[in-house]
Coordinates of C-alpha atoms and ligand atoms in Angstrom, one line a residue:
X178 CA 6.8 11.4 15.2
X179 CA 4.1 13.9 15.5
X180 CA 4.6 15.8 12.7
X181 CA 3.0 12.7 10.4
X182 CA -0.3 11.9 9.6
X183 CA -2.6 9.3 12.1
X184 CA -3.9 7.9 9.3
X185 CA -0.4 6.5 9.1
X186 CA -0.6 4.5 12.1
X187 CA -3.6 2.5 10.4
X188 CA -1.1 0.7 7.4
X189 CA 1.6 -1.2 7.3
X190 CA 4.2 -1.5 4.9
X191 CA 4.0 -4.3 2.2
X192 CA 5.2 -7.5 3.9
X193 CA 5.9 -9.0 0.8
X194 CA 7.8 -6.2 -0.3
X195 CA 9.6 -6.4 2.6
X196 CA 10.8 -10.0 1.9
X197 CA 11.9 -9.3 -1.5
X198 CA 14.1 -6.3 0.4
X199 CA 15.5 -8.2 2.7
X200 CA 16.4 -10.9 0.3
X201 CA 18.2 -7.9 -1.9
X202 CA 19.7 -6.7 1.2
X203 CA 21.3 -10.4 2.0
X204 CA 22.5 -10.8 -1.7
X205 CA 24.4 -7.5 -1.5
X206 CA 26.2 -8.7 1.9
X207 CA 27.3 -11.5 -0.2
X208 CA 24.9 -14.3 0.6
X209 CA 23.8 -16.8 -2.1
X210 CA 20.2 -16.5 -1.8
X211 CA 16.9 -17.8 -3.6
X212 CA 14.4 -14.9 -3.6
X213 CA 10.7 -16.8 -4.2
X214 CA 8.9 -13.6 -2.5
X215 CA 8.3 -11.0 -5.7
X216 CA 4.5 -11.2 -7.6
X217 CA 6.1 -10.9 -11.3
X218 CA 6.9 -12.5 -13.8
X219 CA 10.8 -13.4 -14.6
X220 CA 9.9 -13.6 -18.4
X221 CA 10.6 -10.3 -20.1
X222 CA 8.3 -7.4 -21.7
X223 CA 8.0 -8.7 -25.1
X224 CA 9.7 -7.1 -28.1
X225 CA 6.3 -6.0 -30.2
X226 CA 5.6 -4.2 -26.8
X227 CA 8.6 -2.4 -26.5
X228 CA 9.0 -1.2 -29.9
X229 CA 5.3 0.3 -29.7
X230 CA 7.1 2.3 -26.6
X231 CA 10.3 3.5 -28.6
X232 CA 7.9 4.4 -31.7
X233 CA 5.7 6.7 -29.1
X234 CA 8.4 8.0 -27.9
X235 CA 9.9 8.9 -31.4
X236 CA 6.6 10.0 -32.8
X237 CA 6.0 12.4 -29.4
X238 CA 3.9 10.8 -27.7
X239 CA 5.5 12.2 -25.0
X240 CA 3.0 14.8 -23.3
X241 CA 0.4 14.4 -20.9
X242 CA -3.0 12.5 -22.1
X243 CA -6.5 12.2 -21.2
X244 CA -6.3 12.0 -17.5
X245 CA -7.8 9.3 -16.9
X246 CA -6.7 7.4 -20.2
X247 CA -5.8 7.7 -24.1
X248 CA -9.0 7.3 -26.2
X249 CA -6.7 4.6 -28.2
X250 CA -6.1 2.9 -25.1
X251 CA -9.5 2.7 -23.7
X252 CA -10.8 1.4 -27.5
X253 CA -8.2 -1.2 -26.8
X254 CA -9.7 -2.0 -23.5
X255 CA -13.4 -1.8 -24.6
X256 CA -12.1 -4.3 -27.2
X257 CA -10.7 -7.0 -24.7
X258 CA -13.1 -6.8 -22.5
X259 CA -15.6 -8.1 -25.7
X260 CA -12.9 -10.4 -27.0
X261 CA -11.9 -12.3 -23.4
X262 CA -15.1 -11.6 -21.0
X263 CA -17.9 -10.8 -23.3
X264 CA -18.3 -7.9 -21.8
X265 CA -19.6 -4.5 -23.6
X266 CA -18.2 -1.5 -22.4
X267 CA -18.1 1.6 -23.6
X268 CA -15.4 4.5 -23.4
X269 CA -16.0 6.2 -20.8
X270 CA -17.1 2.9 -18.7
X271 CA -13.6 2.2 -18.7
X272 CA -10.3 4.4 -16.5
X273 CA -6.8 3.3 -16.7
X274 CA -4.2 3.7 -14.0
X275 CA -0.4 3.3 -12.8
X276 CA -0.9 -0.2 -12.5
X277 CA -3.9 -2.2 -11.2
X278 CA -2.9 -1.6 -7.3
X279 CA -3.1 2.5 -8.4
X280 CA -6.9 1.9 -9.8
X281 CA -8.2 -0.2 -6.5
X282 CA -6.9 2.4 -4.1
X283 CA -8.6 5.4 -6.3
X284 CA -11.5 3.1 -6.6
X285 CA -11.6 2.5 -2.6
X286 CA -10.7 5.8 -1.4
X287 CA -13.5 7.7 -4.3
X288 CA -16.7 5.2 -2.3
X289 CA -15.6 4.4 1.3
X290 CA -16.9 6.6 4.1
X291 CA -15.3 6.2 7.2
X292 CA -17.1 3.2 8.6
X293 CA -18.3 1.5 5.5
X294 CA -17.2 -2.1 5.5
X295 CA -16.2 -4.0 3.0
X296 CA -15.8 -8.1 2.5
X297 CA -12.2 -9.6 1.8
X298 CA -12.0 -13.2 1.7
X299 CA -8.8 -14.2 3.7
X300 CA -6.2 -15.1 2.5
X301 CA -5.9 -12.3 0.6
X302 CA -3.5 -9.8 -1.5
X303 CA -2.0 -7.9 1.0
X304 CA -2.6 -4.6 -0.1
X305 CA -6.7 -4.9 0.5
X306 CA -7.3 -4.3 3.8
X307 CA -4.6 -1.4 4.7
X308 CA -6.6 0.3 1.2
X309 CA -9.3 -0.1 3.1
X310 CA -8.4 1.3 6.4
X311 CA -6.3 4.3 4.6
X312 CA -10.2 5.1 3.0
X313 CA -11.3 4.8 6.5
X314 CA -13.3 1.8 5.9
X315 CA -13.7 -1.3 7.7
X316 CA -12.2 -4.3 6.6
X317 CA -14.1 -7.7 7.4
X318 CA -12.4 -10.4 7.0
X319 CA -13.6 -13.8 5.7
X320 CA -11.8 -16.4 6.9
X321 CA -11.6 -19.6 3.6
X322 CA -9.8 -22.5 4.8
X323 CA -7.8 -25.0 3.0
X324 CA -10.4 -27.5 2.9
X325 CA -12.5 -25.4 1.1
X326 CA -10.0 -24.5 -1.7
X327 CA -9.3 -21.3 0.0
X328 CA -12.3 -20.0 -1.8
X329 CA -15.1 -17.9 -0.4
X330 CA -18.5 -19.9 0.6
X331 CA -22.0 -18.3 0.1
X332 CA -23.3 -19.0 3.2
X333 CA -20.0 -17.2 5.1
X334 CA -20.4 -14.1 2.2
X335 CA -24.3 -13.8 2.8
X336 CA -23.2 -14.1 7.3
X337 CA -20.5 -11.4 6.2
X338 CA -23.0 -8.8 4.7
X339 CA -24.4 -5.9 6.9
X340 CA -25.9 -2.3 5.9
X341 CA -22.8 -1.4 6.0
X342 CA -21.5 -3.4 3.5
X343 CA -20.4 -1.5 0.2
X344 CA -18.3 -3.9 -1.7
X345 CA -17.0 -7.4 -1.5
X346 CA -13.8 -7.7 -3.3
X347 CA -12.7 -10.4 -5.5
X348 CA -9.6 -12.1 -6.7
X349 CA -9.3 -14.8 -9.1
X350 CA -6.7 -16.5 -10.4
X351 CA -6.0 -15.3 -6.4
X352 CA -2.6 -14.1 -4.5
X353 CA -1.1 -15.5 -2.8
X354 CA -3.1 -19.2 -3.3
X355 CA -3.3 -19.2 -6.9
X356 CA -7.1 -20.5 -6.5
X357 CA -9.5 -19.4 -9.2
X358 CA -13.0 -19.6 -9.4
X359 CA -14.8 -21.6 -11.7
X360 CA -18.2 -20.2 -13.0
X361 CA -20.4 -22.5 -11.3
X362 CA -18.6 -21.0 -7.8
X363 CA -18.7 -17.5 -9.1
X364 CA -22.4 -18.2 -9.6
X365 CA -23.3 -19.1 -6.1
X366 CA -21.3 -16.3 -4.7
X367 CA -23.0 -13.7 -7.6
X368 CA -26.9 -15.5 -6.2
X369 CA -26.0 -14.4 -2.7
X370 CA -25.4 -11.0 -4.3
X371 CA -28.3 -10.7 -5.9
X372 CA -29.8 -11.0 -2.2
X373 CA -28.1 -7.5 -1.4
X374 CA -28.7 -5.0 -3.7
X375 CA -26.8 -2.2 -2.0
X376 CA -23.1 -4.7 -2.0
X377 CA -20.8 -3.9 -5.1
X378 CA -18.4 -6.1 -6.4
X379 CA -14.9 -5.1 -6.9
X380 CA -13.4 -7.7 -8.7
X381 CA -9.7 -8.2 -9.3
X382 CA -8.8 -10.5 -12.4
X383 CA -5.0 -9.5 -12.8
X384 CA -4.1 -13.1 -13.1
X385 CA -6.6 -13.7 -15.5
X386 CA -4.8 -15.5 -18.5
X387 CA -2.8 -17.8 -16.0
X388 CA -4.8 -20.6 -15.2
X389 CA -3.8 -24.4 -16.1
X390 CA -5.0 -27.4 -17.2
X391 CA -7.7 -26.5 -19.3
X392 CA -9.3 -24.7 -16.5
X393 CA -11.7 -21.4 -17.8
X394 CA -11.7 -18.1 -16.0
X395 CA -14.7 -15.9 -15.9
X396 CA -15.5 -12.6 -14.2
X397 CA -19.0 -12.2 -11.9
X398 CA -19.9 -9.5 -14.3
X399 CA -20.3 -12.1 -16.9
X400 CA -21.5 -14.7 -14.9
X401 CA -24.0 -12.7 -13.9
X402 CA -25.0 -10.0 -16.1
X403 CA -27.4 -8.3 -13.5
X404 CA -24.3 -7.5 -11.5
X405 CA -23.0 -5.6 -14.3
X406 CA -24.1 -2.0 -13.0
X407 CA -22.4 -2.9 -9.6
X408 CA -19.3 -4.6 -10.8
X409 CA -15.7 -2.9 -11.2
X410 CA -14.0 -5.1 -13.1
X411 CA -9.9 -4.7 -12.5
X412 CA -7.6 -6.0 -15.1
X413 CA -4.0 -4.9 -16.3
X414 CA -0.9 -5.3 -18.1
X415 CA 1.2 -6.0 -15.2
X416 CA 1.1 -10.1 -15.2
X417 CA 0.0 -11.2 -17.8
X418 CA 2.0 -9.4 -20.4
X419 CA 5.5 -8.8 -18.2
X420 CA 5.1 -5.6 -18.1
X421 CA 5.1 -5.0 -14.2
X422 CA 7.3 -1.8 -14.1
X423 CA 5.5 -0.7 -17.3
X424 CA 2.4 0.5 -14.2
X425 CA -0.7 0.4 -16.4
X426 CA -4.0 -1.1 -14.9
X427 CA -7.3 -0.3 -15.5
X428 CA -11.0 -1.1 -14.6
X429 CA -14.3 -1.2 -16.3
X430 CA -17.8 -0.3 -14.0
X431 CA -20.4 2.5 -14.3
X432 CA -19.8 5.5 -15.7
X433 CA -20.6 7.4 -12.6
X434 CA -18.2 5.5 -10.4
X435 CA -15.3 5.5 -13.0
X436 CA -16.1 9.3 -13.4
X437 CA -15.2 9.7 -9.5
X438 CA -12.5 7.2 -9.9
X439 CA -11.1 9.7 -12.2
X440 CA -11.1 12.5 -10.0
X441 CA -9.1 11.0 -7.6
X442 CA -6.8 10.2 -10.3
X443 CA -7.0 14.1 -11.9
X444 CA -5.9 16.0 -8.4
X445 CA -3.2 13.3 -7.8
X446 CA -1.0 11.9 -10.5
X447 CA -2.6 12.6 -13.4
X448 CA -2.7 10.4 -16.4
X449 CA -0.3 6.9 -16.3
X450 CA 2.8 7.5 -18.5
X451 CA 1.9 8.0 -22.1
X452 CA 4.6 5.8 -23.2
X453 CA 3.6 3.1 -21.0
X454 CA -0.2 3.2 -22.3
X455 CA 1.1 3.3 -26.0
X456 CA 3.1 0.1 -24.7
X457 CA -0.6 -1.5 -23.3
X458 CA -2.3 -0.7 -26.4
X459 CA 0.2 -3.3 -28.5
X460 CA -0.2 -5.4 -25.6
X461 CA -3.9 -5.4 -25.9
X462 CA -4.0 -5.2 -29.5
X463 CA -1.2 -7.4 -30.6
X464 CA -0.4 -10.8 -30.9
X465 CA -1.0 -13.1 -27.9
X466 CA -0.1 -16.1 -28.8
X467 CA 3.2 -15.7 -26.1
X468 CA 0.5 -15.4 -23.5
X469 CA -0.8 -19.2 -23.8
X470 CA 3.2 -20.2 -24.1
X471 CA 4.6 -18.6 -21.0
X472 CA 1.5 -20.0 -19.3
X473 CA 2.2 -23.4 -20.0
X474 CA 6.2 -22.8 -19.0
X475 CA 4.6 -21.8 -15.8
X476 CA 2.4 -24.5 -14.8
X477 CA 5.1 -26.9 -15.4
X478 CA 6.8 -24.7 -12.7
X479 CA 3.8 -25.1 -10.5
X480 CA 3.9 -29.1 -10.9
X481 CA 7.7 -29.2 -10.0
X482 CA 6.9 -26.8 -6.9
X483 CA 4.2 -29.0 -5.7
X484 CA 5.6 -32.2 -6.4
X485 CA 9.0 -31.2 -4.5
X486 CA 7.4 -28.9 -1.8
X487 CA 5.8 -32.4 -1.1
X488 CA 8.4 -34.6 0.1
X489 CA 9.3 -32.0 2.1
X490 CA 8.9 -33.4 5.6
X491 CA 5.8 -31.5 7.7
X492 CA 5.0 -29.4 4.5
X493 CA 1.6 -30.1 2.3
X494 CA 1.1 -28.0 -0.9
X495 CA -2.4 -28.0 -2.9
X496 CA -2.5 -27.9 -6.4
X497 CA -3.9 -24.5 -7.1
X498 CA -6.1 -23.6 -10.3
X499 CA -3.9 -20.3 -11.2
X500 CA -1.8 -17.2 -10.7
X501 CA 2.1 -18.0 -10.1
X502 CA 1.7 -19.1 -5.9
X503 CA 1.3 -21.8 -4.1
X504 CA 0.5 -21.4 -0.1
X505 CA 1.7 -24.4 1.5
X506 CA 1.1 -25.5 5.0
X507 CA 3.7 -25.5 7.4
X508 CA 1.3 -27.0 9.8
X509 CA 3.6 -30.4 10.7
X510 CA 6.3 -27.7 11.4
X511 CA 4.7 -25.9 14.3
X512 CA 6.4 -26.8 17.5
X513 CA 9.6 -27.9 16.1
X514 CA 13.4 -27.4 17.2
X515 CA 15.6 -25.8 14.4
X516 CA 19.3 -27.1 14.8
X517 CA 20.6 -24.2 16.9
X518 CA 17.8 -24.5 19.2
X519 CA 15.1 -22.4 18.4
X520 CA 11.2 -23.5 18.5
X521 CA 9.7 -22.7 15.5
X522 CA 6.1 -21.4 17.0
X523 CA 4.6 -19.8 14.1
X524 CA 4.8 -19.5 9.9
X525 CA 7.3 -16.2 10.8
X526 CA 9.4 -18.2 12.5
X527 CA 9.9 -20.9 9.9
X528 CA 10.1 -18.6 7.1
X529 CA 13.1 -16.8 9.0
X530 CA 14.4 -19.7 9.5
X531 CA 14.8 -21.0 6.1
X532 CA 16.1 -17.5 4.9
X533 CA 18.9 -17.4 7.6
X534 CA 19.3 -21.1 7.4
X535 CA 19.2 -22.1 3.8
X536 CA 18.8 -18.5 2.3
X537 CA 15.0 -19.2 0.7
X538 CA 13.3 -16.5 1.0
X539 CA 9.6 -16.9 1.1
X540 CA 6.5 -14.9 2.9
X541 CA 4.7 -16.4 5.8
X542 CA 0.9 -17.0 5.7
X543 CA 0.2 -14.0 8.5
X544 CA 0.8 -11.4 6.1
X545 CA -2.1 -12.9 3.8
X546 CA -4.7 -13.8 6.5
X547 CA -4.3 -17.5 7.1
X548 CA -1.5 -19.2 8.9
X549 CA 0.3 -21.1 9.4
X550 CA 1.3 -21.2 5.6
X551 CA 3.5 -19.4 3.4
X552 CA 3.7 -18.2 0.1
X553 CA 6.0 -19.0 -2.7
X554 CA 5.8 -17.4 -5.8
X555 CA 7.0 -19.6 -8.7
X556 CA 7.8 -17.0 -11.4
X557 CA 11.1 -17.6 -11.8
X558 CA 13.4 -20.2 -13.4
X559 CA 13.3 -23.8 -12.7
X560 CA 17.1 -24.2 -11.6
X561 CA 16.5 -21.7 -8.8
X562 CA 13.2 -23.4 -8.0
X563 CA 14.5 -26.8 -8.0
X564 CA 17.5 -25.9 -5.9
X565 CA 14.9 -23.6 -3.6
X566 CA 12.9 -26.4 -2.9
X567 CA 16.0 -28.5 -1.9
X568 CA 16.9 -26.4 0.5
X569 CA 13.6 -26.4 2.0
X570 CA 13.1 -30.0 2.1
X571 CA 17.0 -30.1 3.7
X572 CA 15.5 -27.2 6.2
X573 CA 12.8 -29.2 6.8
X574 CA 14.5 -32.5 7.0
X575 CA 16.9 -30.9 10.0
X576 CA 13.8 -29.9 12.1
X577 CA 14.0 -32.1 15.6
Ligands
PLP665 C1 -4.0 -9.6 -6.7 C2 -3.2 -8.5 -7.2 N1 -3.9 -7.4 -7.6 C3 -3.3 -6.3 -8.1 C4 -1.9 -6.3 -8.2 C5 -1.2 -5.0 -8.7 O1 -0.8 -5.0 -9.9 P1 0.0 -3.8 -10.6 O2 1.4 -4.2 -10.7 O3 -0.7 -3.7 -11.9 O4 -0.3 -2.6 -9.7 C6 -1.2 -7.4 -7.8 C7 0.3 -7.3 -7.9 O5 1.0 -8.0 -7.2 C8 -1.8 -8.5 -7.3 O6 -1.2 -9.6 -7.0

């Protein structure tokens, strides 16, 4: 249709939301179906949360705020970024957004000129590169195989880097692998950066408090502290705290750059929902001692997953550090005959396959960048994921 933009043509829409529709749609036609495709958490907003939301809304809190977030909010911010990262920020270092997708795309779209590239390792949240392209920017795409922990290399970052290059973007705990980081990796990536003054670092930490067994999460701006002046740091409510439809994200960088980031924000939507960053402050402020809990509920979901996923015949799943995915190859699938006949050729076909076939509905490796694999996200409760995996090792077990 004509009358729409071109710069339409250069996106796609969500993949993964896609799955979680089509699973929705299926349930409403009456099929019993497993939905292991949506990036939240099952656990609820906690209560302390909420009732900072009714109390703003009784004490009128209710009008718009700072545009680019309530000083009470950013104090909160400045606060956990000393208390989590040991990082010092101040004020107006810091922006806030409707959600941490809301504050990458103003981020992207106030820096990227139209043929600016900039680094994603692969596989990667699906959102990156069609951010990228919509800011007319270049995507370049780092492939990070399995065998290397699905984690970027130096040497392929350092090939990756041109004059061109204005950011390499970063995500640990990472979707949809669940591979974090540790500091001594983060280090060899931040020693390459050094090497290239004019590359920023946009680094994504939204999965930042779930990581298991003992394993520590840091940030490059902490790892290296003279990447600080070229480091947006992204964090938000979203995962960690259940509060996904809440939409509050926010970043920490140079002032200048979360200035601009602001501006994108001012002639657009305006500030996030005033009740939702009232919300974040508790969040923020308040106890945390749920956090640790729900973390450990989930990596006991992650070991189940793995373990089960395992048996399955033709699957292999890693053990990943974070985050709640696992991206399991499909590999010994590939080439396959379903029972009505069908070749399974590639991830897309064996993910539609177990949807219409045992109604599990997962996302295939192509949408992230790496195939063939899918992704399966293990936030939700561990009857539906022991009776998911079942049903995949059955789907599996059926292949000829
Ligand atoms: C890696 C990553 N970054 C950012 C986001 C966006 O989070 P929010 O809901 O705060 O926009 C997600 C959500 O799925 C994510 O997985």
């Amino acid at each position: 249709m004509t009358f729409l933009a071109s710069r339409l043509a250069r996106i796609k829409p969500s993949p993964t939301l896609a799955v979680s529709q089509k699973a929705r749609d299926l349930q409403a036609a009456g099929r019993d179906v497993i939905g292991l495709g949506a990036g939240e958490p099952d656990f609820d907003t906690p209560d302390s949360i909420k009732a900072a939301a009714f109390k703003a809304i009784e004490t009128g809190q209710t009008k718009y705020t700072a545009v680019d977030g309530t000083p009470a909010l950013k104090k909160a911010i400045c606060a956990k970024f000393e208390r989590e990262n040991g990082l010092r920020y101040t004020p107006d270092q810091v922006t806030v957004g409707n959600g941490g997708k809301h504050v990458l795309f103003n981020a992207l779209m106030a820096t990227i000129n139209p043929g600016d590239e900039v680094v994603i390792p692969a596989p990667y949240w699906v959102s990156y590169p069609d951010m990228v392209q919509l800011a007319e920017g270049t995507p370049v795409i780092v492939t990070c195989p399995e065998e290397k922990g699905f984690k970027l290399q130096p040497a392929d970052l350092d090939r990756a880097i041109t004059p061109r290059t204005k950011w390499v973007i970063l995500n640990s705990p990472n979707n949809p692998t669940g591979a974090a980081y540790t500091e001594a990796e983060l280090r060899a990536l931040c020693d390459v950066l050094l090497r290239h003054p004019h590359v920023w670092v946009m680094t994504d930490d939204m999965y930042e408090h779930l990581v298991y067994d003992g394993f520590k999460f840091t940030t490059p701006a902490q790892v290296e502290p003279k990447l600080y002046d070229r480091t947006l740091t992204v964090n938000g409510v979203s995962k960690s705290y259940a509060m996904t439809g809440w939409r509050i994200g926010y970043a920490a960088g140079p002032k200048e750059l979360i200035k601009a980031i602001g501006m994108m924000q001012g002639q657009s939507t305006t500030n996030p929902s005033s009740i939702s960053q009232a919300a974040a402050v508790e969040a923020l402020n308040g106890p945390q001692d749920f956090i640790p809990q729900r973390a450990a509920a989930f990596k006991e979901r992650r070991d189940l997953v793995v373990r089960m996923l395992n048996e399955a015949p033709g699957i292999a799943c890693h053990r990943p550090e974070g985050a709640f995915y696992v991206y399991p190859s499909c590999a010994g699938v590939i080439g396959k005959t379903t029972p009505d006949g069908k070749v399974l050729k590639t991830d897309e076909d064996f993910v539609t396959y177990l949807l219409e076939a045992e109604g599990v509905a997962v996302v295939q490796g192509s949408a992230f960048g790496l195939a063939p694999f899918f992704r399966i996200s293990y936030a939700t409760s561990t009857a539906a994921l022991e009776e998911a995996c079942r049903r995949i090792q059955r789907a599996c077990a059926a292949l000829k």
